[in-house]
Amino acid sequence: MAKRKKPSPTDAFFARFSQFDYDPAAEAWLEFERMVTSPTWSIYGVEVRAARRRLIAALVAQFDLAYGTREEDKLETLQTLCGKLSLSPVPETITACKKAVRRVHVNIIDFIDSQRTGRPVRAFKTEARLRRYTGDTEKFFPKDEAKERPLLRYLLRDVV
């Protein structure tokens, strides 16, 4: 008997909403927006914000599964992060990895969700372009969550 793949934290988040026809191949943020604007969704305002926080928590759990929670000083972890950001060649030292990651501008929500979807991460040429995209899509990742995780802190940009 084949072993069943454990659902990702994001998939588990959407499983709580049985009335919603979740597409696990789609971007989590877009699925969330589709869910809260669907005719079957019956909560608004405060409840939507609470659900959005739970989605962020699921994305954070997904990131933690992929990279660990306190691995910022492990070369292998930083090199994996560089590879996921399509940095080539991948730097060979911890310091070089940290510097390289800080020069890349990606939306954190898109970055984390790409682990699940397999889609490439879109990098922006400037922080201003990332800011515009983040504002347009409303894919804001909470600063406090990013600051709690050293690897995410390297990806944190001023997008507000």
PDB file of C-alpha atoms in Angstrom:
ATOM      1  CA  MET A   1       0.000   0.000   0.000  1.00  0.00           C
ATOM      2  CA  ALA A   2       1.375   3.397  -0.983  1.00  0.00           C
ATOM      3  CA  LYS A   3       2.106   5.799   1.814  1.00  0.00           C
ATOM      4  CA  ARG A   4      -0.129   8.853   1.740  1.00  0.00           C
ATOM      5  CA  LYS A   5       1.572  12.206   1.581  1.00  0.00           C
ATOM      6  CA  LYS A   6       0.897  14.323   4.649  1.00  0.00           C
ATOM      7  CA  PRO A   7      -0.968  17.527   3.729  1.00  0.00           C
ATOM      8  CA  SER A   8       1.004  20.738   3.906  1.00  0.00           C
ATOM      9  CA  PRO A   9       0.077  23.211   6.665  1.00  0.00           C
ATOM     10  CA  THR A  10      -1.596  25.324   3.978  1.00  0.00           C
ATOM     11  CA  ASP A  11      -3.609  22.368   2.697  1.00  0.00           C
ATOM     12  CA  ALA A  12      -4.616  21.592   6.300  1.00  0.00           C
ATOM     13  CA  PHE A  13      -5.751  25.213   6.733  1.00  0.00           C
ATOM     14  CA  PHE A  14      -8.103  24.967   3.751  1.00  0.00           C
ATOM     15  CA  ALA A  15      -9.359  21.528   4.840  1.00  0.00           C
ATOM     16  CA  ARG A  16     -11.109  23.287   7.753  1.00  0.00           C
ATOM     17  CA  PHE A  17     -13.438  24.917   5.245  1.00  0.00           C
ATOM     18  CA  SER A  18     -15.254  21.914   3.819  1.00  0.00           C
ATOM     19  CA  GLN A  19     -17.805  24.081   1.994  1.00  0.00           C
ATOM     20  CA  PHE A  20     -14.983  25.557  -0.118  1.00  0.00           C
ATOM     21  CA  ASP A  21     -13.731  23.726  -3.222  1.00  0.00           C
ATOM     22  CA  TYR A  22     -10.013  24.228  -2.612  1.00  0.00           C
ATOM     23  CA  ASP A  23      -7.542  23.789  -5.471  1.00  0.00           C
ATOM     24  CA  PRO A  24      -4.238  22.634  -3.911  1.00  0.00           C
ATOM     25  CA  ALA A  25      -2.348  23.430  -7.127  1.00  0.00           C
ATOM     26  CA  ALA A  26      -3.317  27.116  -6.959  1.00  0.00           C
ATOM     27  CA  GLU A  27      -1.587  29.846  -4.995  1.00  0.00           C
ATOM     28  CA  ALA A  28      -2.787  29.854  -1.383  1.00  0.00           C
ATOM     29  CA  TRP A  29      -3.374  33.603  -1.284  1.00  0.00           C
ATOM     30  CA  LEU A  30      -5.515  33.534  -4.415  1.00  0.00           C
ATOM     31  CA  GLU A  31      -7.473  30.582  -3.055  1.00  0.00           C
ATOM     32  CA  PHE A  32      -8.036  32.471   0.198  1.00  0.00           C
ATOM     33  CA  GLU A  33      -9.317  35.517  -1.680  1.00  0.00           C
ATOM     34  CA  ARG A  34     -11.555  33.292  -3.798  1.00  0.00           C
ATOM     35  CA  MET A  35     -12.874  31.607  -0.660  1.00  0.00           C
ATOM     36  CA  VAL A  36     -13.719  34.779   1.268  1.00  0.00           C
ATOM     37  CA  THR A  37     -15.454  36.317  -1.728  1.00  0.00           C
ATOM     38  CA  SER A  38     -17.445  33.207  -2.635  1.00  0.00           C
ATOM     39  CA  PRO A  39     -21.218  33.089  -2.074  1.00  0.00           C
ATOM     40  CA  THR A  40     -20.785  30.230   0.431  1.00  0.00           C
ATOM     41  CA  TRP A  41     -18.585  32.339   2.703  1.00  0.00           C
ATOM     42  CA  SER A  42     -20.723  33.683   5.493  1.00  0.00           C
ATOM     43  CA  ILE A  43     -18.315  35.570   7.727  1.00  0.00           C
ATOM     44  CA  TYR A  44     -16.955  39.059   7.308  1.00  0.00           C
ATOM     45  CA  GLY A  45     -14.657  41.660   8.825  1.00  0.00           C
ATOM     46  CA  VAL A  46     -13.112  40.397  12.036  1.00  0.00           C
ATOM     47  CA  GLU A  47     -13.583  36.744  11.079  1.00  0.00           C
ATOM     48  CA  VAL A  48     -11.890  37.259   7.708  1.00  0.00           C
ATOM     49  CA  ARG A  49      -8.933  38.942   9.413  1.00  0.00           C
ATOM     50  CA  ALA A  50      -8.736  36.038  11.887  1.00  0.00           C
ATOM     51  CA  ALA A  51      -8.835  33.525   9.021  1.00  0.00           C
ATOM     52  CA  ARG A  52      -6.116  35.504   7.206  1.00  0.00           C
ATOM     53  CA  ARG A  53      -3.940  35.303  10.353  1.00  0.00           C
ATOM     54  CA  ARG A  54      -4.478  31.530  10.436  1.00  0.00           C
ATOM     55  CA  LEU A  55      -3.449  31.326   6.775  1.00  0.00           C
ATOM     56  CA  ILE A  56      -0.277  33.286   7.582  1.00  0.00           C
ATOM     57  CA  ALA A  57       0.363  30.874  10.488  1.00  0.00           C
ATOM     58  CA  ALA A  58      -0.006  27.954   8.052  1.00  0.00           C
ATOM     59  CA  LEU A  59       2.453  29.587   5.646  1.00  0.00           C
ATOM     60  CA  VAL A  60       4.919  30.140   8.501  1.00  0.00           C
ATOM     61  CA  ALA A  61       4.583  26.476   9.522  1.00  0.00           C
ATOM     62  CA  GLN A  62       5.270  25.540   5.908  1.00  0.00           C
ATOM     63  CA  PHE A  63       8.411  27.689   5.877  1.00  0.00           C
ATOM     64  CA  ASP A  64       9.554  26.148   9.167  1.00  0.00           C
ATOM     65  CA  LEU A  65       9.148  22.643   7.714  1.00  0.00           C
ATOM     66  CA  ALA A  66      11.261  23.572   4.704  1.00  0.00           C
ATOM     67  CA  TYR A  67      14.036  25.531   6.441  1.00  0.00           C
ATOM     68  CA  GLY A  68      13.799  24.981  10.184  1.00  0.00           C
ATOM     69  CA  THR A  69      13.237  27.716  12.724  1.00  0.00           C
ATOM     70  CA  ARG A  70      16.706  28.804  13.806  1.00  0.00           C
ATOM     71  CA  GLU A  71      18.990  27.720  11.004  1.00  0.00           C
ATOM     72  CA  GLU A  72      20.247  31.114   9.904  1.00  0.00           C
ATOM     73  CA  ASP A  73      23.892  30.301  10.588  1.00  0.00           C
ATOM     74  CA  LYS A  74      24.029  26.968   8.808  1.00  0.00           C
ATOM     75  CA  LEU A  75      25.702  27.236   5.435  1.00  0.00           C
ATOM     76  CA  GLU A  76      23.654  24.419   3.904  1.00  0.00           C
ATOM     77  CA  THR A  77      20.372  26.076   4.903  1.00  0.00           C
ATOM     78  CA  LEU A  78      21.444  29.438   3.532  1.00  0.00           C
ATOM     79  CA  GLN A  79      22.628  27.822   0.314  1.00  0.00           C
ATOM     80  CA  THR A  80      19.272  26.072  -0.055  1.00  0.00           C
ATOM     81  CA  LEU A  81      17.584  29.454   0.368  1.00  0.00           C
ATOM     82  CA  CYS A  82      19.918  30.966  -2.256  1.00  0.00           C
ATOM     83  CA  GLY A  83      19.105  28.130  -4.639  1.00  0.00           C
ATOM     84  CA  LYS A  84      15.373  28.622  -4.158  1.00  0.00           C
ATOM     85  CA  LEU A  85      15.912  32.301  -4.992  1.00  0.00           C
ATOM     86  CA  SER A  86      17.709  31.215  -8.202  1.00  0.00           C
ATOM     87  CA  LEU A  87      20.978  32.826  -7.141  1.00  0.00           C
ATOM     88  CA  SER A  88      23.750  31.507  -9.302  1.00  0.00           C
ATOM     89  CA  PRO A  89      26.387  30.663  -8.493  1.00  0.00           C
ATOM     90  CA  VAL A  90      25.274  29.828  -4.968  1.00  0.00           C
ATOM     91  CA  PRO A  91      27.619  31.620  -2.552  1.00  0.00           C
ATOM     92  CA  GLU A  92      30.112  29.487  -0.657  1.00  0.00           C
ATOM     93  CA  THR A  93      30.163  31.243   2.728  1.00  0.00           C
ATOM     94  CA  ILE A  94      27.535  32.184   5.300  1.00  0.00           C
ATOM     95  CA  THR A  95      28.315  35.897   4.965  1.00  0.00           C
ATOM     96  CA  ALA A  96      28.153  35.807   1.157  1.00  0.00           C
ATOM     97  CA  CYS A  97      24.821  33.946   1.292  1.00  0.00           C
ATOM     98  CA  LYS A  98      23.319  36.504   3.677  1.00  0.00           C
ATOM     99  CA  LYS A  99      24.482  39.404   1.498  1.00  0.00           C
ATOM    100  CA  ALA A 100      23.167  37.764  -1.674  1.00  0.00           C
ATOM    101  CA  VAL A 101      19.731  37.079  -0.160  1.00  0.00           C
ATOM    102  CA  ARG A 102      19.453  40.651   1.089  1.00  0.00           C
ATOM    103  CA  ARG A 103      19.891  41.888  -2.502  1.00  0.00           C
ATOM    104  CA  VAL A 104      16.910  39.880  -3.774  1.00  0.00           C
ATOM    105  CA  HIS A 105      13.400  41.376  -3.616  1.00  0.00           C
ATOM    106  CA  VAL A 106      10.628  38.752  -3.386  1.00  0.00           C
ATOM    107  CA  ASN A 107       7.196  38.729  -1.836  1.00  0.00           C
ATOM    108  CA  ILE A 108       7.480  36.534   1.267  1.00  0.00           C
ATOM    109  CA  ILE A 109       4.017  35.013   0.857  1.00  0.00           C
ATOM    110  CA  ASP A 110       4.793  34.051  -2.742  1.00  0.00           C
ATOM    111  CA  PHE A 111       8.183  32.719  -1.697  1.00  0.00           C
ATOM    112  CA  ILE A 112       6.776  30.459   1.009  1.00  0.00           C
ATOM    113  CA  ASP A 113       3.879  29.259  -1.124  1.00  0.00           C
ATOM    114  CA  SER A 114       6.237  28.375  -3.976  1.00  0.00           C
ATOM    115  CA  GLN A 115       7.500  25.500  -1.797  1.00  0.00           C
ATOM    116  CA  ARG A 116       4.040  23.938  -2.041  1.00  0.00           C
ATOM    117  CA  THR A 117       3.116  24.873  -5.612  1.00  0.00           C
ATOM    118  CA  GLY A 118       6.516  24.346  -7.211  1.00  0.00           C
ATOM    119  CA  ARG A 119       6.110  27.624  -9.068  1.00  0.00           C
ATOM    120  CA  PRO A 120       9.209  29.787  -9.509  1.00  0.00           C
ATOM    121  CA  VAL A 121       9.564  32.760  -7.205  1.00  0.00           C
ATOM    122  CA  ARG A 122       9.211  36.137  -8.920  1.00  0.00           C
ATOM    123  CA  ALA A 123      12.102  38.441  -8.053  1.00  0.00           C
ATOM    124  CA  PHE A 124      11.682  42.187  -8.481  1.00  0.00           C
ATOM    125  CA  LYS A 125      14.453  44.444  -9.739  1.00  0.00           C
ATOM    126  CA  THR A 126      13.825  47.035  -7.054  1.00  0.00           C
ATOM    127  CA  GLU A 127      12.241  47.288  -3.655  1.00  0.00           C
ATOM    128  CA  ALA A 128       9.848  49.886  -5.117  1.00  0.00           C
ATOM    129  CA  ARG A 129       8.518  47.358  -7.656  1.00  0.00           C
ATOM    130  CA  LEU A 130       8.096  44.775  -4.892  1.00  0.00           C
ATOM    131  CA  ARG A 131       6.258  47.388  -2.809  1.00  0.00           C
ATOM    132  CA  ARG A 132       3.891  48.157  -5.708  1.00  0.00           C
ATOM    133  CA  TYR A 133       3.204  44.453  -6.335  1.00  0.00           C
ATOM    134  CA  THR A 134       2.632  43.760  -2.646  1.00  0.00           C
ATOM    135  CA  GLY A 135       0.221  46.681  -2.388  1.00  0.00           C
ATOM    136  CA  ASP A 136      -1.639  45.679  -5.544  1.00  0.00           C
ATOM    137  CA  THR A 137      -2.045  42.054  -4.421  1.00  0.00           C
ATOM    138  CA  GLU A 138      -2.370  42.847  -0.698  1.00  0.00           C
ATOM    139  CA  LYS A 139       0.072  40.027   0.031  1.00  0.00           C
ATOM    140  CA  PHE A 140       1.482  41.628   3.156  1.00  0.00           C
ATOM    141  CA  PHE A 141       3.487  39.368   5.428  1.00  0.00           C
ATOM    142  CA  PRO A 142       3.484  40.476   9.090  1.00  0.00           C
ATOM    143  CA  LYS A 143       6.800  42.063  10.039  1.00  0.00           C
ATOM    144  CA  ASP A 144       6.777  40.521  13.519  1.00  0.00           C
ATOM    145  CA  GLU A 145       6.473  37.013  12.042  1.00  0.00           C
ATOM    146  CA  ALA A 146       9.387  37.632   9.689  1.00  0.00           C
ATOM    147  CA  LYS A 147      11.546  39.100  12.439  1.00  0.00           C
ATOM    148  CA  GLU A 148      11.020  35.978  14.576  1.00  0.00           C
ATOM    149  CA  ARG A 149      12.609  33.833  11.883  1.00  0.00           C
ATOM    150  CA  PRO A 150      16.136  34.802  10.921  1.00  0.00           C
ATOM    151  CA  LEU A 151      15.902  33.416   7.390  1.00  0.00           C
ATOM    152  CA  LEU A 152      12.685  35.316   6.710  1.00  0.00           C
ATOM    153  CA  ARG A 153      14.248  38.429   8.193  1.00  0.00           C
ATOM    154  CA  TYR A 154      16.757  38.409   5.322  1.00  0.00           C
ATOM    155  CA  LEU A 155      13.819  38.559   2.881  1.00  0.00           C
ATOM    156  CA  LEU A 156      11.947  41.286   4.760  1.00  0.00           C
ATOM    157  CA  ARG A 157      11.637  44.577   2.861  1.00  0.00           C
ATOM    158  CA  ASP A 158       9.896  47.868   3.543  1.00  0.00           C
ATOM    159  CA  VAL A 159       6.731  47.391   1.497  1.00  0.00           C
ATOM    160  CA  VAL A 160       4.294  49.560   3.431  1.00  0.00           C
TER     161      VAL A 160
END
